[in-house]
Amino acid sequence: MIAQAPPERSTALCTYPDGSTMDDAKTARPADGKLVVFFDIDNCLYSKDAGVAEMMKGKIRAYFRRLGLSDEEAKDLHSHYYREYGLAIRGLVRHHAVDALDYDKHCDAALPLDEVLKDDPRLRKLLSDIDRDKCHVWALTNAYKIHATRVLKLLGIADQFEGVISCDYGAGEFSCKPEAAFFLDALEHVSTPPPPASSLYFVDDSALNVRGAHALGWRHCVLFDEGGAEEGRLGGLDKVPGSPPATGTADGDAGGGAAEGSPQVSVVHDLEELRSLWREIFKTSEPNGSTAAAA
């Protein structure tokens, strides 16, 4: 097999809460100096215990078999394409002339998500406690927009995001995390000019994706390692503690971890840990129960 050349730039798709997408008639908002927080979606905003990954794996391998592959070939190619391209569909597009939208129709869009994903009040509270006077909050996913927006709605948190940046399956060849083109295009969707790396916060359940963002200098990268099996894939990246001590600096540096001002990588096993790790982006609770912006 000879892989086709990757696209020269990303074809990331930006979808807004009203369902519209960024096109020639809609451009990114002017930069305003706020921090930008990116959340991955699948296996990050919901637990792996929901079983979505296993359901998705079954649909994907069934699609491989539709191409005339045996069960063993489907298993091997699925794993190979995921490792090689970040998404199985990219391997299918490059080597099997598969229509990515047809793939999505039979795989992601065919998942019975409404049977396993429900409103998550705890997650909604976490997201709503992010200080929007200081931050913009976006979803950043390798899924197509239909699946991404569907998950957010089922979790009851769609309104907590200013938009969803996803892969554009309709573009044929496209980039995805952890490729630099995808990350850089995502920033172009957020503002004009794009926000600086020093203002970026990112959480993902894939060590590979975290490494990709860290390599670009994204300031605060977090690996959500729910099961504890992913951290080893961060390689030799220096990690700061998941819960900085009270003596940490005002911008969340832990002291004794990464050098102040350098890109940081942390590992959490529960998204609630972000409250202590990223104190500066959350509103604080007053004794009377009201909230106020963190200093």
XYZ file of C-alpha atoms in Angstrom:
295
model
C 0.000 0.000 0.000
C 1.209 3.501 -0.841
C -0.267 6.172 1.376
C -1.532 9.296 -0.312
C 0.146 12.532 0.714
C -1.593 14.125 3.673
C -3.469 17.387 3.048
C -1.307 20.511 3.008
C -3.532 22.068 5.642
C -6.249 20.925 7.972
C -9.873 20.681 6.959
C -11.181 21.118 10.485
C -14.893 21.903 10.589
C -16.299 24.472 13.001
C -19.908 23.984 14.122
C -21.729 26.492 16.312
C -24.466 25.768 18.896
C -27.179 26.850 16.436
C -26.012 24.181 13.976
C -24.399 26.616 11.539
C -20.819 26.152 10.371
C -18.034 28.561 9.619
C -17.965 29.370 5.925
C -17.156 32.302 3.711
C -20.026 34.241 5.260
C -18.972 33.651 8.857
C -15.464 34.282 10.137
C -13.734 33.815 13.463
C -14.347 36.493 16.068
C -11.665 39.100 16.729
C -9.098 38.082 19.344
C -9.991 39.415 22.789
C -7.123 38.156 24.948
C -9.195 35.562 26.825
C -7.911 32.109 27.697
C -9.150 29.261 25.480
C -10.130 25.882 26.936
C -10.455 22.850 24.648
C -12.163 19.617 25.717
C -11.982 16.381 23.777
C -15.356 14.599 23.620
C -15.313 10.796 23.279
C -14.085 8.874 26.332
C -13.253 12.208 27.920
C -16.565 13.951 28.634
C -18.127 10.573 29.421
C -16.690 7.476 31.066
C -15.282 4.577 29.087
C -17.599 2.472 31.228
C -20.444 3.704 29.008
C -19.169 1.213 26.435
C -19.231 3.618 23.477
C -15.697 2.705 22.414
C -16.556 -0.994 22.239
C -19.752 -0.315 20.294
C -17.805 1.893 17.925
C -15.130 -0.760 17.470
C -17.790 -3.285 16.511
C -19.354 -0.962 13.925
C -15.965 -0.086 12.430
C -14.847 -3.679 12.079
C -18.194 -4.609 10.573
C -17.607 -1.880 8.003
C -14.173 -3.318 7.223
C -15.807 -6.697 6.645
C -18.214 -5.080 4.178
C -15.116 -4.394 2.092
C -14.501 -8.138 1.823
C -11.994 -8.423 4.648
C -11.946 -11.333 7.071
C -12.498 -10.790 10.810
C -8.758 -11.041 11.438
C -7.907 -8.662 8.590
C -10.528 -6.205 9.836
C -9.064 -6.289 13.341
C -5.486 -5.848 12.119
C -6.262 -3.051 9.649
C -8.433 -1.201 12.148
C -5.558 -1.141 14.630
C -2.995 -0.312 11.960
C -4.959 2.597 10.472
C -5.699 4.021 13.910
C -2.003 4.017 14.804
C -0.894 5.280 11.389
C -3.480 7.959 10.720
C -5.192 8.725 14.036
C -8.535 7.535 12.630
C -9.513 4.295 10.894
C -11.533 6.182 8.284
C -8.448 7.982 7.005
C -6.850 4.663 6.121
C -10.052 3.536 4.413
C -10.208 6.743 2.366
C -6.581 6.514 1.298
C -6.367 2.815 0.512
C -9.924 1.648 -0.206
C -11.613 4.656 -1.855
C -14.240 4.693 0.896
C -16.677 7.607 1.157
C -16.067 8.997 4.642
C -19.678 10.172 4.982
C -20.970 6.683 4.149
C -18.586 5.293 6.744
C -19.879 7.766 9.321
C -23.484 6.851 8.479
C -22.834 3.169 9.198
C -20.453 3.625 12.134
C -20.582 6.671 14.425
C -24.032 7.856 13.363
C -25.435 4.335 13.797
C -24.426 3.994 17.449
C -27.335 3.690 19.943
C -25.896 6.500 22.065
C -29.253 7.393 23.593
C -29.184 4.023 25.369
C -25.916 4.701 27.193
C -25.419 8.481 27.439
C -27.624 10.600 29.698
C -27.627 14.078 31.217
C -24.587 14.508 33.456
C -25.335 17.212 36.075
C -21.889 16.868 37.675
C -20.133 17.489 34.383
C -22.491 20.332 33.545
C -21.671 21.998 36.880
C -17.948 21.659 36.209
C -18.299 23.317 32.824
C -20.654 26.027 34.055
C -18.183 26.936 36.810
C -15.567 27.947 34.245
C -15.353 31.736 34.310
C -16.599 32.884 30.904
C -15.437 36.424 31.572
C -11.911 35.014 31.345
C -12.292 31.987 29.059
C -13.697 30.695 25.816
C -14.684 26.998 25.949
C -14.632 24.782 22.856
C -14.912 21.079 22.041
C -12.110 19.619 19.903
C -12.713 16.174 18.434
C -11.641 13.766 15.711
C -15.258 12.737 15.187
C -17.559 14.166 12.530
C -19.897 16.979 13.546
C -23.041 14.792 13.670
C -21.607 12.448 16.279
C -19.904 15.237 18.225
C -22.979 17.430 18.595
C -25.159 14.403 19.343
C -22.950 13.376 22.272
C -22.966 16.876 23.747
C -26.755 17.076 23.539
C -27.245 13.664 25.171
C -24.946 14.680 28.030
C -26.959 17.885 28.484
C -23.933 20.140 27.975
C -24.192 21.374 24.374
C -24.864 24.936 25.523
C -21.659 24.975 27.560
C -19.498 25.170 24.424
C -19.087 28.081 22.056
C -18.560 25.642 19.244
C -17.288 22.235 18.167
C -14.188 21.841 16.040
C -14.279 18.465 14.333
C -12.911 16.603 11.338
C -14.647 17.387 8.066
C -15.403 13.934 6.688
C -17.027 15.514 3.652
C -13.706 16.953 2.513
C -12.211 13.610 1.500
C -8.636 13.998 2.677
C -8.501 15.690 6.076
C -6.272 16.117 9.089
C -7.019 15.132 12.675
C -5.421 15.184 16.112
C -2.511 14.832 16.792
C -1.374 16.458 13.533
C -0.141 20.026 13.774
C -2.296 21.139 10.828
C -5.467 20.207 12.689
C -4.460 21.935 15.919
C -3.379 25.084 14.074
C -6.567 25.245 12.030
C -8.594 24.854 15.209
C -7.013 28.038 16.526
C -7.924 29.894 13.340
C -11.561 29.016 13.985
C -11.417 30.436 17.495
C -10.260 33.965 16.705
C -8.503 36.250 14.270
C -5.601 36.417 14.847
C -5.423 32.944 16.456
C -4.928 32.878 20.233
C -1.321 32.452 21.403
C -0.162 29.060 22.644
C 0.406 30.572 26.089
C -3.364 31.083 26.498
C -4.409 27.504 25.646
C -5.814 24.794 27.912
C -6.448 21.301 26.540
C -7.682 18.021 27.977
C -7.835 14.731 26.047
C -7.887 11.031 26.901
C -5.234 10.239 24.275
C -1.581 10.610 25.227
C -0.738 10.910 21.538
C -3.036 13.919 21.183
C -1.666 15.522 24.342
C 1.855 15.073 23.026
C 0.823 16.702 19.741
C -0.560 19.809 21.454
C 2.401 19.990 23.828
C 4.819 19.895 20.881
C 3.166 23.059 19.568
C 3.691 24.804 22.890
C 0.084 24.673 24.116
C 0.491 25.969 27.633
C -1.685 23.691 29.803
C -2.185 20.146 28.458
C -3.933 17.504 30.544
C -4.230 13.781 29.931
C -7.505 12.395 31.265
C -6.364 8.883 32.155
C -9.484 7.367 33.655
C -8.202 3.816 33.790
C -4.539 4.595 34.459
C -3.306 2.837 31.332
C -2.499 5.815 29.115
C 0.057 7.828 31.090
C 2.977 5.620 30.061
C 2.395 6.676 26.456
C 3.327 10.248 27.267
C 6.911 9.135 26.929
C 9.541 11.350 28.515
C 7.385 14.454 28.897
C 7.876 16.164 32.240
C 4.620 16.230 34.173
C 3.510 18.628 36.883
C 1.392 17.332 39.794
C -2.303 16.857 39.098
C -3.241 18.967 42.115
C -0.898 21.935 42.642
C -0.202 22.901 46.258
C -1.519 26.151 47.699
C 1.928 27.711 47.203
C 1.659 27.384 43.422
C 1.812 30.537 41.338
C -1.290 32.475 40.398
C -1.449 31.018 36.896
C -1.554 27.452 38.145
C 2.155 26.539 38.052
C 2.829 23.870 40.634
C 6.310 24.881 41.676
C 8.930 22.157 41.321
C 7.275 20.849 38.149
C 7.746 22.360 34.714
C 9.614 25.643 34.562
C 7.415 28.693 34.892
C 6.225 29.849 31.484
C 6.956 26.515 29.780
C 4.249 24.225 28.365
C 2.882 21.954 31.085
C 1.508 18.424 30.982
C -0.512 16.953 33.838
C -2.477 13.740 34.344
C -5.898 13.504 35.987
C -8.165 10.530 36.599
C -11.329 12.552 37.185
C -12.242 15.789 35.401
C -13.128 17.317 38.773
C -9.376 17.471 39.419
C -9.266 20.315 36.904
C -10.747 22.560 39.587
C -7.494 22.458 41.549
C -5.168 22.051 38.570
C -6.641 24.974 36.605
C -7.828 27.118 39.517
C -7.383 30.314 37.547
C -10.095 29.476 34.996
C -12.826 28.641 37.511
C -15.173 30.872 39.433
C -14.693 30.558 43.176
C -17.408 29.775 45.708
C -18.095 32.353 48.384
C -19.112 31.327 51.950
C -22.706 32.319 51.248
C -22.865 29.964 48.293
C -22.565 32.608 45.598
C -19.782 32.540 43.045
C -17.090 35.023 42.207
C -14.292 35.042 39.669
C -11.022 33.540 40.890
C -8.303 36.063 41.552
